[in-house]
Amino acid sequence: SQQGEEDPQALSIQEGENATMNCSYKTSINNLQWYRQNSGRGLVHLILIRSNEREKHSGRLRVTLDTSKKSSSLLITASRAADTASYFCATDAWGGSEKLVFGKGTKLTVNP
Amino acid sequence: DGGITQSPKYLFRKEGQNVTLSCEQNLNHDAMYWYRQDPGQGLRLIYYSQIVNDFQKGDIAEGYSVSREKKESFPLTVTSAQKNPTAFYLCASSAAGTGLPYEQYFGPGTRLTVT
C-alpha cells in the first residue's frame, strides 16, 4: 500500500489565493519530500523536510511536518496560473532506504 | 546540460512484443529508478538500482526487466508478460547512498501504448 496520501485530490483556486495541500503517512520516516508534476512531464523536486524539522520555507512554499500526527502540509502563497500542476508527497518509508514512496497527488488548478 | 534523458517520448507497440525504454543520466548518480504512473495515480516503483551490476525489484516488477551495465544507463524492458503495459514510465536518479538526504531527479517520461 502507498505510504503517503494527499488531500484533497483536486483543488481549484483563483490566482493570488493561497493553496494548501496535505499529506498523511503511516510509518516512521526520516524525510518527507514534495514534488511537482506538470501535465505529461516528469516530476520536479520542490522541498525536503527532515523528521526533526517542523517547518521549512522556499520562496512562496511553506512546508510543515507533524511527526506525532504523521502528516505534512504544503502551502503555496500568492498562487499563479503557472502553479497549476499535480503535487506529490514522498517518504522514505523504510527508515533510510534509498526508496521513496509517493502518494497519489493533489491536482491544483489556479485560474487566472 | 546535466540531467536525465528518456527516449522515446511516445512509443507504440503491438501486444505480445517486448519493448525497451531508454534512460540515461549524466549526473554521476549511483542510484537509478523506474516508476510507472497510471492516469490520476501516483508513482509505483518497478525496479531500482543502487550500483552498477546490481538492481532490486520494486512493488510491481512482474513483467518487467532491467539491466545496469553502466552507471549512466538503466534501460527498462517491458515484456509480453506484463498484462497491462500501457502507462507513463518515469526514470529517476539520485545521489542516494551518500549518507545525506537525497532528492530524485526525473526524466521527461515515456508514454507507452500497447494495442
JSON list of N, CA and C in Angstrom, two decimals, chain B residues 27-103:
[
{"chain": "B", "resi": 27, "resn": "LEU", "atom": "N", "xyz": [24.47, 12.81, -14.32]},
{"chain": "B", "resi": 27, "resn": "LEU", "atom": "CA", "xyz": [24.56, 13.48, -13.02]},
{"chain": "B", "resi": 27, "resn": "LEU", "atom": "C", "xyz": [25.54, 12.78, -12.09]},
{"chain": "B", "resi": 28, "resn": "ASN", "atom": "N", "xyz": [26.14, 11.69, -12.58]},
{"chain": "B", "resi": 28, "resn": "ASN", "atom": "CA", "xyz": [27.07, 10.89, -11.79]},
{"chain": "B", "resi": 28, "resn": "ASN", "atom": "C", "xyz": [26.40, 10.29, -10.55]},
{"chain": "B", "resi": 29, "resn": "HIS", "atom": "N", "xyz": [25.10, 10.01, -10.67]},
{"chain": "B", "resi": 29, "resn": "HIS", "atom": "CA", "xyz": [24.37, 9.41, -9.56]},
{"chain": "B", "resi": 29, "resn": "HIS", "atom": "C", "xyz": [24.54, 7.90, -9.56]},
{"chain": "B", "resi": 30, "resn": "ASP", "atom": "N", "xyz": [24.67, 7.35, -8.37]},
{"chain": "B", "resi": 30, "resn": "ASP", "atom": "CA", "xyz": [24.76, 5.90, -8.26]},
{"chain": "B", "resi": 30, "resn": "ASP", "atom": "C", "xyz": [23.39, 5.22, -8.38]},
{"chain": "B", "resi": 31, "resn": "ALA", "atom": "N", "xyz": [22.36, 5.85, -7.82]},
{"chain": "B", "resi": 31, "resn": "ALA", "atom": "CA", "xyz": [21.05, 5.22, -7.75]},
{"chain": "B", "resi": 31, "resn": "ALA", "atom": "C", "xyz": [20.16, 5.64, -8.92]},
{"chain": "B", "resi": 32, "resn": "MET", "atom": "N", "xyz": [19.46, 4.68, -9.49]},
{"chain": "B", "resi": 32, "resn": "MET", "atom": "CA", "xyz": [18.50, 4.95, -10.56]},
{"chain": "B", "resi": 32, "resn": "MET", "atom": "C", "xyz": [17.24, 4.14, -10.31]},
{"chain": "B", "resi": 33, "resn": "TYR", "atom": "N", "xyz": [16.13, 4.66, -10.82]},
{"chain": "B", "resi": 33, "resn": "TYR", "atom": "CA", "xyz": [14.82, 4.09, -10.51]},
{"chain": "B", "resi": 33, "resn": "TYR", "atom": "C", "xyz": [13.94, 4.10, -11.76]},
{"chain": "B", "resi": 34, "resn": "TRP", "atom": "N", "xyz": [13.01, 3.16, -11.81]},
{"chain": "B", "resi": 34, "resn": "TRP", "atom": "CA", "xyz": [11.94, 3.18, -12.80]},
{"chain": "B", "resi": 34, "resn": "TRP", "atom": "C", "xyz": [10.60, 3.15, -12.08]},
{"chain": "B", "resi": 35, "resn": "TYR", "atom": "N", "xyz": [9.72, 4.06, -12.52]},
{"chain": "B", "resi": 35, "resn": "TYR", "atom": "CA", "xyz": [8.38, 4.13, -11.98]},
{"chain": "B", "resi": 35, "resn": "TYR", "atom": "C", "xyz": [7.36, 4.00, -13.11]},
{"chain": "B", "resi": 36, "resn": "ARG", "atom": "N", "xyz": [6.20, 3.56, -12.72]},
{"chain": "B", "resi": 36, "resn": "ARG", "atom": "CA", "xyz": [5.06, 3.54, -13.62]},
{"chain": "B", "resi": 36, "resn": "ARG", "atom": "C", "xyz": [3.99, 4.46, -13.04]},
{"chain": "B", "resi": 37, "resn": "GLN", "atom": "N", "xyz": [3.36, 5.24, -13.93]},
{"chain": "B", "resi": 37, "resn": "GLN", "atom": "CA", "xyz": [2.28, 6.12, -13.49]},
{"chain": "B", "resi": 37, "resn": "GLN", "atom": "C", "xyz": [1.07, 5.90, -14.39]},
{"chain": "B", "resi": 38, "resn": "ASP", "atom": "N", "xyz": [-0.04, 5.58, -13.77]},
{"chain": "B", "resi": 38, "resn": "ASP", "atom": "CA", "xyz": [-1.31, 5.44, -14.48]},
{"chain": "B", "resi": 38, "resn": "ASP", "atom": "C", "xyz": [-2.14, 6.70, -14.26]},
{"chain": "B", "resi": 39, "resn": "PRO", "atom": "N", "xyz": [-3.10, 6.97, -15.15]},
{"chain": "B", "resi": 39, "resn": "PRO", "atom": "CA", "xyz": [-3.86, 8.23, -15.08]},
{"chain": "B", "resi": 39, "resn": "PRO", "atom": "C", "xyz": [-4.44, 8.49, -13.71]},
{"chain": "B", "resi": 40, "resn": "GLY", "atom": "N", "xyz": [-4.19, 9.69, -13.19]},
{"chain": "B", "resi": 40, "resn": "GLY", "atom": "CA", "xyz": [-4.75, 10.08, -11.89]},
{"chain": "B", "resi": 40, "resn": "GLY", "atom": "C", "xyz": [-4.13, 9.38, -10.71]},
{"chain": "B", "resi": 41, "resn": "GLN", "atom": "N", "xyz": [-3.05, 8.68, -10.95]},
{"chain": "B", "resi": 41, "resn": "GLN", "atom": "CA", "xyz": [-2.43, 7.90, -9.88]},
{"chain": "B", "resi": 41, "resn": "GLN", "atom": "C", "xyz": [-1.05, 8.43, -9.54]},
{"chain": "B", "resi": 42, "resn": "GLY", "atom": "N", "xyz": [-0.55, 7.95, -8.42]},
{"chain": "B", "resi": 42, "resn": "GLY", "atom": "CA", "xyz": [0.82, 8.28, -8.05]},
{"chain": "B", "resi": 42, "resn": "GLY", "atom": "C", "xyz": [1.80, 7.39, -8.78]},
{"chain": "B", "resi": 43, "resn": "LEU", "atom": "N", "xyz": [3.04, 7.44, -8.33]},
{"chain": "B", "resi": 43, "resn": "LEU", "atom": "CA", "xyz": [4.10, 6.65, -8.95]},
{"chain": "B", "resi": 43, "resn": "LEU", "atom": "C", "xyz": [4.26, 5.33, -8.22]},
{"chain": "B", "resi": 44, "resn": "ARG", "atom": "N", "xyz": [4.43, 4.27, -8.99]},
{"chain": "B", "resi": 44, "resn": "ARG", "atom": "CA", "xyz": [4.70, 2.97, -8.39]},
{"chain": "B", "resi": 44, "resn": "ARG", "atom": "C", "xyz": [6.06, 2.49, -8.86]},
{"chain": "B", "resi": 45, "resn": "LEU", "atom": "N", "xyz": [6.85, 2.01, -7.93]},
{"chain": "B", "resi": 45, "resn": "LEU", "atom": "CA", "xyz": [8.23, 1.63, -8.21]},
{"chain": "B", "resi": 45, "resn": "LEU", "atom": "C", "xyz": [8.30, 0.27, -8.88]},
{"chain": "B", "resi": 46, "resn": "ILE", "atom": "N", "xyz": [8.99, 0.21, -10.01]},
{"chain": "B", "resi": 46, "resn": "ILE", "atom": "CA", "xyz": [9.13, -1.05, -10.75]},
{"chain": "B", "resi": 46, "resn": "ILE", "atom": "C", "xyz": [10.44, -1.73, -10.36]},
{"chain": "B", "resi": 47, "resn": "TYR", "atom": "N", "xyz": [11.53, -1.07, -10.58]},
{"chain": "B", "resi": 47, "resn": "TYR", "atom": "CA", "xyz": [12.87, -1.56, -10.24]},
{"chain": "B", "resi": 47, "resn": "TYR", "atom": "C", "xyz": [13.72, -0.38, -9.80]},
{"chain": "B", "resi": 48, "resn": "TYR", "atom": "N", "xyz": [14.76, -0.67, -9.01]},
{"chain": "B", "resi": 48, "resn": "TYR", "atom": "CA", "xyz": [15.74, 0.35, -8.71]},
{"chain": "B", "resi": 48, "resn": "TYR", "atom": "C", "xyz": [17.11, -0.29, -8.60]},
{"chain": "B", "resi": 49, "resn": "SER", "atom": "N", "xyz": [18.12, 0.56, -8.78]},
{"chain": "B", "resi": 49, "resn": "SER", "atom": "CA", "xyz": [19.50, 0.09, -8.77]},
{"chain": "B", "resi": 49, "resn": "SER", "atom": "C", "xyz": [20.33, 1.09, -7.96]},
{"chain": "B", "resi": 50, "resn": "GLN", "atom": "N", "xyz": [21.10, 0.57, -7.04]},
{"chain": "B", "resi": 50, "resn": "GLN", "atom": "CA", "xyz": [21.92, 1.45, -6.21]},
{"chain": "B", "resi": 50, "resn": "GLN", "atom": "C", "xyz": [23.37, 1.49, -6.67]},
{"chain": "B", "resi": 51, "resn": "ILE", "atom": "N", "xyz": [23.72, 0.55, -7.56]},
{"chain": "B", "resi": 51, "resn": "ILE", "atom": "CA", "xyz": [25.10, 0.50, -8.02]},
{"chain": "B", "resi": 51, "resn": "ILE", "atom": "C", "xyz": [25.13, -0.31, -9.31]},
{"chain": "B", "resi": 52, "resn": "VAL", "atom": "N", "xyz": [26.16, -0.09, -10.09]},
{"chain": "B", "resi": 52, "resn": "VAL", "atom": "CA", "xyz": [26.30, -0.83, -11.34]},
{"chain": "B", "resi": 52, "resn": "VAL", "atom": "C", "xyz": [26.28, -2.34, -11.09]},
{"chain": "B", "resi": 53, "resn": "ASN", "atom": "N", "xyz": [25.62, -3.05, -12.01]},
{"chain": "B", "resi": 53, "resn": "ASN", "atom": "CA", "xyz": [25.52, -4.51, -11.98]},
{"chain": "B", "resi": 53, "resn": "ASN", "atom": "C", "xyz": [24.70, -5.05, -10.80]},
{"chain": "B", "resi": 54, "resn": "ASP", "atom": "N", "xyz": [23.89, -4.19, -10.21]},
{"chain": "B", "resi": 54, "resn": "ASP", "atom": "CA", "xyz": [23.01, -4.63, -9.13]},
{"chain": "B", "resi": 54, "resn": "ASP", "atom": "C", "xyz": [21.69, -3.88, -9.22]},
{"chain": "B", "resi": 55, "resn": "PHE", "atom": "N", "xyz": [20.60, -4.60, -9.01]},
{"chain": "B", "resi": 55, "resn": "PHE", "atom": "CA", "xyz": [19.29, -3.94, -9.03]},
{"chain": "B", "resi": 55, "resn": "PHE", "atom": "C", "xyz": [18.32, -4.78, -8.19]},
{"chain": "B", "resi": 56, "resn": "GLN", "atom": "N", "xyz": [17.27, -4.13, -7.72]},
{"chain": "B", "resi": 56, "resn": "GLN", "atom": "CA", "xyz": [16.28, -4.78, -6.88]},
{"chain": "B", "resi": 56, "resn": "GLN", "atom": "C", "xyz": [14.87, -4.54, -7.41]},
{"chain": "B", "resi": 57, "resn": "LYS", "atom": "N", "xyz": [14.00, -5.51, -7.16]},
{"chain": "B", "resi": 57, "resn": "LYS", "atom": "CA", "xyz": [12.61, -5.36, -7.56]},
{"chain": "B", "resi": 57, "resn": "LYS", "atom": "C", "xyz": [11.93, -4.32, -6.67]},
{"chain": "B", "resi": 58, "resn": "GLY", "atom": "N", "xyz": [11.03, -3.57, -7.31]},
{"chain": "B", "resi": 58, "resn": "GLY", "atom": "CA", "xyz": [10.18, -2.67, -6.56]},
{"chain": "B", "resi": 58, "resn": "GLY", "atom": "C", "xyz": [8.85, -3.34, -6.29]},
{"chain": "B", "resi": 59, "resn": "ASP", "atom": "N", "xyz": [7.79, -2.54, -6.22]},
{"chain": "B", "resi": 59, "resn": "ASP", "atom": "CA", "xyz": [6.48, -3.07, -5.85]},
{"chain": "B", "resi": 59, "resn": "ASP", "atom": "C", "xyz": [5.75, -3.79, -6.99]},
{"chain": "B", "resi": 60, "resn": "ILE", "atom": "N", "xyz": [6.11, -3.47, -8.24]},
{"chain": "B", "resi": 60, "resn": "ILE", "atom": "CA", "xyz": [5.36, -4.03, -9.37]},
{"chain": "B", "resi": 60, "resn": "ILE", "atom": "C", "xyz": [6.31, -4.53, -10.45]},
{"chain": "B", "resi": 61, "resn": "ALA", "atom": "N", "xyz": [7.28, -5.37, -10.10]},
{"chain": "B", "resi": 61, "resn": "ALA", "atom": "CA", "xyz": [8.32, -5.79, -11.04]},
{"chain": "B", "resi": 61, "resn": "ALA", "atom": "C", "xyz": [7.86, -6.86, -12.05]},
{"chain": "B", "resi": 62, "resn": "GLU", "atom": "N", "xyz": [6.76, -7.52, -11.78]},
{"chain": "B", "resi": 62, "resn": "GLU", "atom": "CA", "xyz": [6.35, -8.62, -12.66]},
{"chain": "B", "resi": 62, "resn": "GLU", "atom": "C", "xyz": [6.09, -8.13, -14.08]},
{"chain": "B", "resi": 63, "resn": "GLY", "atom": "N", "xyz": [6.72, -8.81, -15.04]},
{"chain": "B", "resi": 63, "resn": "GLY", "atom": "CA", "xyz": [6.51, -8.43, -16.44]},
{"chain": "B", "resi": 63, "resn": "GLY", "atom": "C", "xyz": [7.53, -7.41, -16.93]},
{"chain": "B", "resi": 64, "resn": "TYR", "atom": "N", "xyz": [8.45, -7.02, -16.08]},
{"chain": "B", "resi": 64, "resn": "TYR", "atom": "CA", "xyz": [9.48, -6.05, -16.44]},
{"chain": "B", "resi": 64, "resn": "TYR", "atom": "C", "xyz": [10.86, -6.64, -16.17]},
{"chain": "B", "resi": 65, "resn": "SER", "atom": "N", "xyz": [11.87, -6.13, -16.89]},
{"chain": "B", "resi": 65, "resn": "SER", "atom": "CA", "xyz": [13.25, -6.48, -16.59]},
{"chain": "B", "resi": 65, "resn": "SER", "atom": "C", "xyz": [14.13, -5.26, -16.82]},
{"chain": "B", "resi": 66, "resn": "VAL", "atom": "N", "xyz": [15.28, -5.25, -16.14]},
{"chain": "B", "resi": 66, "resn": "VAL", "atom": "CA", "xyz": [16.20, -4.12, -16.25]},
{"chain": "B", "resi": 66, "resn": "VAL", "atom": "C", "xyz": [17.63, -4.66, -16.32]},
{"chain": "B", "resi": 67, "resn": "SER", "atom": "N", "xyz": [18.55, -3.76, -16.66]},
{"chain": "B", "resi": 67, "resn": "SER", "atom": "CA", "xyz": [19.97, -4.05, -16.58]},
{"chain": "B", "resi": 67, "resn": "SER", "atom": "C", "xyz": [20.67, -2.78, -16.14]},
{"chain": "B", "resi": 68, "resn": "ARG", "atom": "N", "xyz": [21.85, -2.95, -15.54]},
{"chain": "B", "resi": 68, "resn": "ARG", "atom": "CA", "xyz": [22.62, -1.76, -15.13]},
{"chain": "B", "resi": 68, "resn": "ARG", "atom": "C", "xyz": [24.10, -2.09, -15.39]},
{"chain": "B", "resi": 69, "resn": "GLU", "atom": "N", "xyz": [24.46, -2.04, -16.66]},
{"chain": "B", "resi": 69, "resn": "GLU", "atom": "CA", "xyz": [25.83, -2.36, -17.06]},
{"chain": "B", "resi": 69, "resn": "GLU", "atom": "C", "xyz": [26.74, -1.15, -16.96]},
{"chain": "B", "resi": 70, "resn": "LYS", "atom": "N", "xyz": [26.15, 0.04, -17.03]},
{"chain": "B", "resi": 70, "resn": "LYS", "atom": "CA", "xyz": [26.92, 1.28, -16.93]},
{"chain": "B", "resi": 70, "resn": "LYS", "atom": "C", "xyz": [26.24, 2.18, -15.91]},
{"chain": "B", "resi": 71, "resn": "LYS", "atom": "N", "xyz": [27.02, 3.01, -15.26]},
{"chain": "B", "resi": 71, "resn": "LYS", "atom": "CA", "xyz": [26.47, 3.92, -14.25]},
{"chain": "B", "resi": 71, "resn": "LYS", "atom": "C", "xyz": [25.46, 4.86, -14.87]},
{"chain": "B", "resi": 72, "resn": "GLU", "atom": "N", "xyz": [25.68, 5.25, -16.13]},
{"chain": "B", "resi": 72, "resn": "GLU", "atom": "CA", "xyz": [24.85, 6.27, -16.75]},
{"chain": "B", "resi": 72, "resn": "GLU", "atom": "C", "xyz": [23.53, 5.72, -17.29]},
{"chain": "B", "resi": 73, "resn": "SER", "atom": "N", "xyz": [23.40, 4.41, -17.42]},
{"chain": "B", "resi": 73, "resn": "SER", "atom": "CA", "xyz": [22.28, 3.87, -18.17]},
{"chain": "B", "resi": 73, "resn": "SER", "atom": "C", "xyz": [21.51, 2.82, -17.38]},
{"chain": "B", "resi": 74, "resn": "PHE", "atom": "N", "xyz": [20.19, 2.87, -17.49]},
{"chain": "B", "resi": 74, "resn": "PHE", "atom": "CA", "xyz": [19.33, 1.93, -16.76]},
{"chain": "B", "resi": 74, "resn": "PHE", "atom": "C", "xyz": [18.11, 1.63, -17.62]},
{"chain": "B", "resi": 75, "resn": "PRO", "atom": "N", "xyz": [18.26, 0.82, -18.68]},
{"chain": "B", "resi": 75, "resn": "PRO", "atom": "CA", "xyz": [17.13, 0.55, -19.57]},
{"chain": "B", "resi": 75, "resn": "PRO", "atom": "C", "xyz": [16.10, -0.39, -18.94]},
{"chain": "B", "resi": 76, "resn": "LEU", "atom": "N", "xyz": [14.86, -0.17, -19.29]},
{"chain": "B", "resi": 76, "resn": "LEU", "atom": "CA", "xyz": [13.75, -0.98, -18.80]},
{"chain": "B", "resi": 76, "resn": "LEU", "atom": "C", "xyz": [13.11, -1.71, -19.97]},
{"chain": "B", "resi": 77, "resn": "THR", "atom": "N", "xyz": [12.96, -3.02, -19.86]},
{"chain": "B", "resi": 77, "resn": "THR", "atom": "CA", "xyz": [12.26, -3.79, -20.88]},
{"chain": "B", "resi": 77, "resn": "THR", "atom": "C", "xyz": [10.89, -4.18, -20.36]},
{"chain": "B", "resi": 78, "resn": "VAL", "atom": "N", "xyz": [9.87, -3.82, -21.12]},
{"chain": "B", "resi": 78, "resn": "VAL", "atom": "CA", "xyz": [8.51, -4.23, -20.81]},
{"chain": "B", "resi": 78, "resn": "VAL", "atom": "C", "xyz": [8.25, -5.49, -21.63]},
{"chain": "B", "resi": 79, "resn": "THR", "atom": "N", "xyz": [8.08, -6.59, -20.97]},
{"chain": "B", "resi": 79, "resn": "THR", "atom": "CA", "xyz": [7.95, -7.86, -21.69]},
{"chain": "B", "resi": 79, "resn": "THR", "atom": "C", "xyz": [6.49, -8.15, -22.00]},
{"chain": "B", "resi": 80, "resn": "SER", "atom": "N", "xyz": [6.29, -9.16, -22.82]},
{"chain": "B", "resi": 80, "resn": "SER", "atom": "CA", "xyz": [4.93, -9.56, -23.19]},
{"chain": "B", "resi": 80, "resn": "SER", "atom": "C", "xyz": [4.18, -10.15, -22.00]},
{"chain": "B", "resi": 81, "resn": "ALA", "atom": "N", "xyz": [4.89, -10.45, -20.94]},
{"chain": "B", "resi": 81, "resn": "ALA", "atom": "CA", "xyz": [4.25, -11.00, -19.74]},
{"chain": "B", "resi": 81, "resn": "ALA", "atom": "C", "xyz": [3.56, -9.93, -18.91]},
{"chain": "B", "resi": 82, "resn": "GLN", "atom": "N", "xyz": [3.84, -8.67, -19.20]},
{"chain": "B", "resi": 82, "resn": "GLN", "atom": "CA", "xyz": [3.19, -7.58, -18.46]},
{"chain": "B", "resi": 82, "resn": "GLN", "atom": "C", "xyz": [1.77, -7.45, -19.00]},
{"chain": "B", "resi": 83, "resn": "LYS", "atom": "N", "xyz": [0.79, -7.67, -18.14]},
{"chain": "B", "resi": 83, "resn": "LYS", "atom": "CA", "xyz": [-0.60, -7.80, -18.60]},
{"chain": "B", "resi": 83, "resn": "LYS", "atom": "C", "xyz": [-1.23, -6.47, -19.02]},
{"chain": "B", "resi": 84, "resn": "ASN", "atom": "N", "xyz": [-0.78, -5.38, -18.46]},
{"chain": "B", "resi": 84, "resn": "ASN", "atom": "CA", "xyz": [-1.38, -4.09, -18.76]},
{"chain": "B", "resi": 84, "resn": "ASN", "atom": "C", "xyz": [-0.28, -3.05, -18.90]},
{"chain": "B", "resi": 85, "resn": "PRO", "atom": "N", "xyz": [0.48, -3.08, -19.99]},
{"chain": "B", "resi": 85, "resn": "PRO", "atom": "CA", "xyz": [1.68, -2.27, -20.09]},
{"chain": "B", "resi": 85, "resn": "PRO", "atom": "C", "xyz": [1.45, -0.80, -20.46]},
{"chain": "B", "resi": 86, "resn": "THR", "atom": "N", "xyz": [0.28, -0.47, -20.97]},
{"chain": "B", "resi": 86, "resn": "THR", "atom": "CA", "xyz": [0.02, 0.91, -21.37]},
{"chain": "B", "resi": 86, "resn": "THR", "atom": "C", "xyz": [0.07, 1.82, -20.15]},
{"chain": "B", "resi": 87, "resn": "ALA", "atom": "N", "xyz": [1.01, 2.76, -20.14]},
{"chain": "B", "resi": 87, "resn": "ALA", "atom": "CA", "xyz": [1.20, 3.64, -18.99]},
{"chain": "B", "resi": 87, "resn": "ALA", "atom": "C", "xyz": [2.25, 4.68, -19.33]},
{"chain": "B", "resi": 88, "resn": "PHE", "atom": "N", "xyz": [2.48, 5.57, -18.39]},
{"chain": "B", "resi": 88, "resn": "PHE", "atom": "CA", "xyz": [3.53, 6.59, -18.48]},
{"chain": "B", "resi": 88, "resn": "PHE", "atom": "C", "xyz": [4.67, 6.11, -17.60]},
{"chain": "B", "resi": 89, "resn": "TYR", "atom": "N", "xyz": [5.87, 5.99, -18.18]},
{"chain": "B", "resi": 89, "resn": "TYR", "atom": "CA", "xyz": [7.01, 5.45, -17.46]},
{"chain": "B", "resi": 89, "resn": "TYR", "atom": "C", "xyz": [8.02, 6.56, -17.18]},
{"chain": "B", "resi": 90, "resn": "LEU", "atom": "N", "xyz": [8.42, 6.64, -15.92]},
{"chain": "B", "resi": 90, "resn": "LEU", "atom": "CA", "xyz": [9.35, 7.68, -15.48]},
{"chain": "B", "resi": 90, "resn": "LEU", "atom": "C", "xyz": [10.61, 7.05, -14.92]},
{"chain": "B", "resi": 91, "resn": "CYS", "atom": "N", "xyz": [11.73, 7.59, -15.33]},
{"chain": "B", "resi": 91, "resn": "CYS", "atom": "CA", "xyz": [13.04, 7.18, -14.82]},
{"chain": "B", "resi": 91, "resn": "CYS", "atom": "C", "xyz": [13.56, 8.30, -13.92]},
{"chain": "B", "resi": 92, "resn": "ALA", "atom": "N", "xyz": [14.27, 7.93, -12.88]},
{"chain": "B", "resi": 92, "resn": "ALA", "atom": "CA", "xyz": [14.82, 8.93, -11.96]},
{"chain": "B", "resi": 92, "resn": "ALA", "atom": "C", "xyz": [16.19, 8.47, -11.49]},
{"chain": "B", "resi": 93, "resn": "SER", "atom": "N", "xyz": [16.94, 9.42, -10.98]},
{"chain": "B", "resi": 93, "resn": "SER", "atom": "CA", "xyz": [18.23, 9.08, -10.37]},
{"chain": "B", "resi": 93, "resn": "SER", "atom": "C", "xyz": [18.41, 9.92, -9.12]},
{"chain": "B", "resi": 94, "resn": "SER", "atom": "N", "xyz": [19.29, 9.48, -8.26]},
{"chain": "B", "resi": 94, "resn": "SER", "atom": "CA", "xyz": [19.57, 10.26, -7.05]},
{"chain": "B", "resi": 94, "resn": "SER", "atom": "C", "xyz": [20.96, 9.92, -6.53]},
{"chain": "B", "resi": 95, "resn": "ALA", "atom": "N", "xyz": [21.42, 10.77, -5.65]},
{"chain": "B", "resi": 95, "resn": "ALA", "atom": "CA", "xyz": [22.72, 10.56, -5.01]},
{"chain": "B", "resi": 95, "resn": "ALA", "atom": "C", "xyz": [22.56, 9.71, -3.77]},
{"chain": "B", "resi": 96, "resn": "ALA", "atom": "N", "xyz": [21.50, 8.95, -3.67]},
{"chain": "B", "resi": 96, "resn": "ALA", "atom": "CA", "xyz": [21.25, 8.07, -2.51]},
{"chain": "B", "resi": 96, "resn": "ALA", "atom": "C", "xyz": [22.46, 7.18, -2.26]},
{"chain": "B", "resi": 97, "resn": "GLY", "atom": "N", "xyz": [22.73, 6.95, -1.00]},
{"chain": "B", "resi": 97, "resn": "GLY", "atom": "CA", "xyz": [23.88, 6.13, -0.65]},
{"chain": "B", "resi": 97, "resn": "GLY", "atom": "C", "xyz": [25.04, 6.95, -0.14]},
{"chain": "B", "resi": 98, "resn": "THR", "atom": "N", "xyz": [24.90, 8.28, -0.19]},
{"chain": "B", "resi": 98, "resn": "THR", "atom": "CA", "xyz": [25.97, 9.15, 0.29]},
{"chain": "B", "resi": 98, "resn": "THR", "atom": "C", "xyz": [25.84, 9.41, 1.78]},
{"chain": "B", "resi": 99, "resn": "GLY", "atom": "N", "xyz": [24.74, 8.96, 2.37]},
{"chain": "B", "resi": 99, "resn": "GLY", "atom": "CA", "xyz": [24.51, 9.21, 3.79]},
{"chain": "B", "resi": 99, "resn": "GLY", "atom": "C", "xyz": [23.79, 10.50, 4.06]},
{"chain": "B", "resi": 100, "resn": "LEU", "atom": "N", "xyz": [23.55, 11.28, 3.01]},
{"chain": "B", "resi": 100, "resn": "LEU", "atom": "CA", "xyz": [22.84, 12.54, 3.16]},
{"chain": "B", "resi": 100, "resn": "LEU", "atom": "C", "xyz": [21.43, 12.41, 2.61]},
{"chain": "B", "resi": 101, "resn": "PRO", "atom": "N", "xyz": [20.51, 13.25, 3.09]},
{"chain": "B", "resi": 101, "resn": "PRO", "atom": "CA", "xyz": [19.17, 13.23, 2.48]},
{"chain": "B", "resi": 101, "resn": "PRO", "atom": "C", "xyz": [19.28, 13.53, 0.99]},
{"chain": "B", "resi": 102, "resn": "TYR", "atom": "N", "xyz": [18.47, 12.91, 0.21]},
{"chain": "B", "resi": 102, "resn": "TYR", "atom": "CA", "xyz": [18.61, 12.98, -1.23]},
{"chain": "B", "resi": 102, "resn": "TYR", "atom": "C", "xyz": [17.29, 13.32, -1.88]},
{"chain": "B", "resi": 103, "resn": "GLU", "atom": "N", "xyz": [17.36, 13.92, -3.04]},
{"chain": "B", "resi": 103, "resn": "GLU", "atom": "CA", "xyz": [16.17, 14.13, -3.85]},
{"chain": "B", "resi": 103, "resn": "GLU", "atom": "C", "xyz": [16.33, 13.31, -5.12]}
]
